[in-house]
Amino acid sequence: MVTVRAPATSANLGSGFDVFGTALDRPADVVQVEKAGETTIEMQGAGSEFIPEDPEKNTAGAVARALDSPARIRIDKGVRPSSGLGSSAASAAAVAVGINEAYELGYSREELVPYAAEGEALVSGEAHADNVAPSIMGGFTIATPEGVTQVDASIPLVVCLPEMVISTRDARRVVPRSAEIERIVECVGRAATLVAGMFRDDPDLVGRGMEDGIVTPARAELIEGYDDVRAVALEAGATGVTVSGAGPAVIAACRESDRREIAGAMLDEFADRGVEGRVYQTAVGRGAEVF
Ligand code: HSE
């Protein structure tokens, strides 16, 4: 039996819609995988009551099918579903890594990414890899159809998760189908700035690169209080703030010395509106680990 811890992730980071992602050092899913004649899935942990155990409908089942390797799979959810923290991706990543170990398939971490992305397709309707890539490979990742570029960055982050549910499918419906060339030029500049910031471990550049005038404004409308939460985080020292993945989590980049104050400010701002939540003082983290 193989046990795998696969981390939560934050996709997009503003300017990198469906391309950028970062592993978070917490929370994480812990998954046990054993070879079996047919795939079975047992779930427990955060929000597991909302996830079907039927392998035909579960992201883990889709990954086992994609790898053509049936398995007995037990998932302990640390990453809440529909949070914007790559919940389905963490399970998909853990199962891909676990099956690769259990069956000694010999795939590299990068080669496992498209298989794990098949699990994402079941949940969101599209096999995007911006959450599974960092959950499998760790660090900051740039996932394109041609492959994944990974950077072992070290950037402090705050992730605030309000108690509201936004499904990825709904959040994808509000994404604009086209954009003006001026917005695209801005976005390219910011995305390039963010990548430079990750290579240099520079929170100022990363924060500046998290701005986005195309996808994020449409998504922000789904998150009650987003503009005010963003404003208080910036006042408390965040270098950049944006929607984490499809939301409702909100992510801030910062210096370590400001992390605690930013976390408190974000949580208080949601609480002032009667929205409960939790906050993670985290950082760009490691990828899936096998025990
Ligand atoms: N890039 C995806 C999105 C991540 O923003 O819709 C969520 O799964």
mmCIF file of N, CA, C and O in Angstrom, residues 206-246:
data_model
loop_
_atom_site.group_PDB
_atom_site.id
_atom_site.type_symbol
_atom_site.label_atom_id
_atom_site.label_comp_id
_atom_site.label_asym_id
_atom_site.label_seq_id
_atom_site.Cartn_x
_atom_site.Cartn_y
_atom_site.Cartn_z
ATOM 1 N N VAL A 206 5.984 39.444 -7.833
ATOM 2 C CA VAL A 206 4.884 38.468 -7.897
ATOM 3 C C VAL A 206 3.556 39.180 -7.674
ATOM 4 O O VAL A 206 2.587 38.988 -8.412
ATOM 5 N N GLY A 207 3.508 40.048 -6.663
ATOM 6 C CA GLY A 207 2.267 40.761 -6.362
ATOM 7 C C GLY A 207 1.824 41.643 -7.522
ATOM 8 O O GLY A 207 0.655 41.667 -7.911
ATOM 9 N N ARG A 208 2.788 42.352 -8.111
ATOM 10 C CA ARG A 208 2.458 43.225 -9.253
ATOM 11 C C ARG A 208 1.918 42.392 -10.415
ATOM 12 O O ARG A 208 0.989 42.776 -11.113
ATOM 13 N N GLY A 209 2.493 41.217 -10.589
ATOM 14 C CA GLY A 209 2.083 40.346 -11.691
ATOM 15 C C GLY A 209 0.748 39.655 -11.453
ATOM 16 O O GLY A 209 0.199 39.028 -12.366
ATOM 17 N N MET A 210 0.215 39.747 -10.236
ATOM 18 C CA MET A 210 -1.074 39.098 -9.951
ATOM 19 C C MET A 210 -2.268 39.950 -10.379
ATOM 20 O O MET A 210 -3.411 39.508 -10.282
ATOM 21 N N GLU A 211 -2.016 41.185 -10.821
ATOM 22 C CA GLU A 211 -3.110 42.017 -11.339
ATOM 23 C C GLU A 211 -3.690 41.380 -12.600
ATOM 24 O O GLU A 211 -2.955 40.739 -13.359
ATOM 25 N N ASP A 212 -4.961 41.556 -12.819
ATOM 26 C CA ASP A 212 -5.592 41.002 -14.031
ATOM 27 C C ASP A 212 -6.881 41.758 -14.321
ATOM 28 O O ASP A 212 -7.727 41.894 -13.440
ATOM 29 N N GLY A 213 -7.013 42.241 -15.547
ATOM 30 C CA GLY A 213 -8.204 43.009 -15.912
ATOM 31 C C GLY A 213 -9.139 42.246 -16.832
ATOM 32 O O GLY A 213 -10.038 42.836 -17.431
ATOM 33 N N ILE A 214 -8.955 40.931 -16.977
ATOM 34 C CA ILE A 214 -9.808 40.176 -17.904
ATOM 35 C C ILE A 214 -10.713 39.200 -17.153
ATOM 36 O O ILE A 214 -11.935 39.367 -17.126
ATOM 37 N N VAL A 215 -10.133 38.204 -16.523
ATOM 38 C CA VAL A 215 -10.935 37.137 -15.895
ATOM 39 C C VAL A 215 -11.353 37.516 -14.462
ATOM 40 O O VAL A 215 -12.504 37.340 -14.059
ATOM 41 N N THR A 216 -10.396 38.072 -13.697
ATOM 42 C CA THR A 216 -10.651 38.298 -12.265
ATOM 43 C C THR A 216 -11.826 39.244 -11.999
ATOM 44 O O THR A 216 -12.634 38.963 -11.097
ATOM 45 N N PRO A 217 -11.982 40.356 -12.736
ATOM 46 C CA PRO A 217 -13.120 41.227 -12.434
ATOM 47 C C PRO A 217 -14.469 40.497 -12.547
ATOM 48 O O PRO A 217 -15.378 40.714 -11.739
ATOM 49 N N ALA A 218 -14.584 39.598 -13.522
ATOM 50 C CA ALA A 218 -15.849 38.853 -13.689
ATOM 51 C C ALA A 218 -16.043 37.870 -12.533
ATOM 52 O O ALA A 218 -17.140 37.737 -11.984
ATOM 53 N N ARG A 219 -14.968 37.225 -12.122
ATOM 54 C CA ARG A 219 -15.041 36.245 -11.028
ATOM 55 C C ARG A 219 -15.295 36.938 -9.680
ATOM 56 O O ARG A 219 -15.988 36.397 -8.817
ATOM 57 N N ALA A 220 -14.693 38.127 -9.508
ATOM 58 C CA ALA A 220 -14.780 38.825 -8.213
ATOM 59 C C ALA A 220 -16.234 39.122 -7.850
ATOM 60 O O ALA A 220 -16.587 39.153 -6.674
ATOM 61 N N GLU A 221 -17.060 39.316 -8.853
ATOM 62 C CA GLU A 221 -18.475 39.625 -8.581
ATOM 63 C C GLU A 221 -19.208 38.478 -7.904
ATOM 64 O O GLU A 221 -20.263 38.668 -7.312
ATOM 65 N N LEU A 222 -18.664 37.269 -8.026
ATOM 66 C CA LEU A 222 -19.303 36.106 -7.394
ATOM 67 C C LEU A 222 -18.944 36.005 -5.907
ATOM 68 O O LEU A 222 -19.532 35.208 -5.179
ATOM 69 N N ILE A 223 -17.928 36.780 -5.470
ATOM 70 C CA ILE A 223 -17.423 36.655 -4.090
ATOM 71 C C ILE A 223 -17.841 37.883 -3.297
ATOM 72 O O ILE A 223 -17.304 38.983 -3.505
ATOM 73 N N GLU A 224 -18.783 37.706 -2.386
ATOM 74 C CA GLU A 224 -19.296 38.831 -1.606
ATOM 75 C C GLU A 224 -18.149 39.474 -0.817
ATOM 76 O O GLU A 224 -17.429 38.795 -0.092
ATOM 77 N N GLY A 225 -17.971 40.777 -0.992
ATOM 78 C CA GLY A 225 -16.959 41.503 -0.218
ATOM 79 C C GLY A 225 -15.563 41.453 -0.801
ATOM 80 O O GLY A 225 -14.622 41.964 -0.179
ATOM 81 N N TYR A 226 -15.406 40.883 -1.999
ATOM 82 C CA TYR A 226 -14.053 40.701 -2.555
ATOM 83 C C TYR A 226 -13.251 42.010 -2.595
ATOM 84 O O TYR A 226 -12.098 42.049 -2.154
ATOM 85 N N ASP A 227 -13.868 43.099 -3.109
ATOM 86 C CA ASP A 227 -13.108 44.355 -3.280
ATOM 87 C C ASP A 227 -12.595 44.875 -1.944
ATOM 88 O O ASP A 227 -11.462 45.361 -1.837
ATOM 89 N N ASP A 228 -13.435 44.764 -0.892
ATOM 90 C CA ASP A 228 -13.017 45.266 0.424
ATOM 91 C C ASP A 228 -11.957 44.366 1.050
ATOM 92 O O ASP A 228 -11.021 44.850 1.685
ATOM 93 N N VAL A 229 -12.102 43.063 0.871
ATOM 94 C CA VAL A 229 -11.098 42.133 1.415
ATOM 95 C C VAL A 229 -9.750 42.394 0.736
ATOM 96 O O VAL A 229 -8.698 42.432 1.386
ATOM 97 N N ARG A 230 -9.801 42.616 -0.545
ATOM 98 C CA ARG A 230 -8.570 42.914 -1.293
ATOM 99 C C ARG A 230 -7.945 44.209 -0.774
ATOM 100 O O ARG A 230 -6.740 44.282 -0.530
ATOM 101 N N ALA A 231 -8.795 45.227 -0.571
ATOM 102 C CA ALA A 231 -8.288 46.531 -0.121
ATOM 103 C C ALA A 231 -7.617 46.422 1.253
ATOM 104 O O ALA A 231 -6.522 46.964 1.455
ATOM 105 N N VAL A 232 -8.245 45.706 2.199
ATOM 106 C CA VAL A 232 -7.633 45.638 3.542
ATOM 107 C C VAL A 232 -6.341 44.817 3.506
ATOM 108 O O VAL A 232 -5.402 45.117 4.252
ATOM 109 N N ALA A 233 -6.293 43.805 2.642
ATOM 110 C CA ALA A 233 -5.063 43.006 2.536
ATOM 111 C C ALA A 233 -3.917 43.875 1.998
ATOM 112 O O ALA A 233 -2.794 43.822 2.504
ATOM 113 N N LEU A 234 -4.219 44.692 0.989
ATOM 114 C CA LEU A 234 -3.188 45.576 0.423
ATOM 115 C C LEU A 234 -2.734 46.603 1.468
ATOM 116 O O LEU A 234 -1.541 46.875 1.620
ATOM 117 N N GLU A 235 -3.698 47.132 2.235
ATOM 118 C CA GLU A 235 -3.357 48.088 3.305
ATOM 119 C C GLU A 235 -2.449 47.447 4.353
ATOM 120 O O GLU A 235 -1.571 48.093 4.915
ATOM 121 N N ALA A 236 -2.685 46.158 4.605
ATOM 122 C CA ALA A 236 -1.901 45.454 5.634
ATOM 123 C C ALA A 236 -0.537 44.997 5.106
ATOM 124 O O ALA A 236 0.214 44.355 5.831
ATOM 125 N N GLY A 237 -0.254 45.295 3.836
ATOM 126 C CA GLY A 237 1.089 45.006 3.326
ATOM 127 C C GLY A 237 1.161 43.988 2.206
ATOM 128 O O GLY A 237 2.265 43.684 1.721
ATOM 129 N N ALA A 238 0.013 43.427 1.788
ATOM 130 C CA ALA A 238 0.071 42.467 0.676
ATOM 131 C C ALA A 238 0.650 43.153 -0.561
ATOM 132 O O ALA A 238 0.343 44.318 -0.833
ATOM 133 N N THR A 239 1.473 42.415 -1.302
ATOM 134 C CA THR A 239 2.050 42.986 -2.523
ATOM 135 C C THR A 239 1.135 42.753 -3.725
ATOM 136 O O THR A 239 1.284 43.396 -4.758
ATOM 137 N N GLY A 240 0.176 41.845 -3.579
ATOM 138 C CA GLY A 240 -0.802 41.586 -4.635
ATOM 139 C C GLY A 240 -1.881 40.682 -4.076
ATOM 140 O O GLY A 240 -1.617 39.891 -3.159
ATOM 141 N N VAL A 241 -3.092 40.819 -4.604
ATOM 142 C CA VAL A 241 -4.230 40.025 -4.127
ATOM 143 C C VAL A 241 -5.072 39.642 -5.333
ATOM 144 O O VAL A 241 -5.304 40.475 -6.217
ATOM 145 N N THR A 242 -5.533 38.405 -5.373
ATOM 146 C CA THR A 242 -6.424 38.012 -6.467
ATOM 147 C C THR A 242 -7.303 36.839 -6.021
ATOM 148 O O THR A 242 -7.186 36.344 -4.898
ATOM 149 N N VAL A 243 -8.199 36.416 -6.899
ATOM 150 C CA VAL A 243 -9.042 35.255 -6.633
ATOM 151 C C VAL A 243 -8.176 34.009 -6.797
ATOM 152 O O VAL A 243 -7.408 33.898 -7.760
ATOM 153 N N SER A 244 -8.299 33.064 -5.855
ATOM 154 C CA SER A 244 -7.553 31.805 -5.966
ATOM 155 C C SER A 244 -8.348 30.832 -6.832
ATOM 156 O O SER A 244 -9.484 30.477 -6.489
ATOM 157 N N GLY A 245 -7.784 30.425 -7.939
ATOM 158 C CA GLY A 245 -8.480 29.509 -8.846
ATOM 159 C C GLY A 245 -9.837 30.077 -9.239
ATOM 160 O O GLY A 245 -9.957 31.251 -9.582
ATOM 161 N N ALA A 246 -10.854 29.229 -9.147
ATOM 162 C CA ALA A 246 -12.208 29.666 -9.502
ATOM 163 C C ALA A 246 -12.922 30.321 -8.320
ATOM 164 O O ALA A 246 -14.093 30.660 -8.414
#
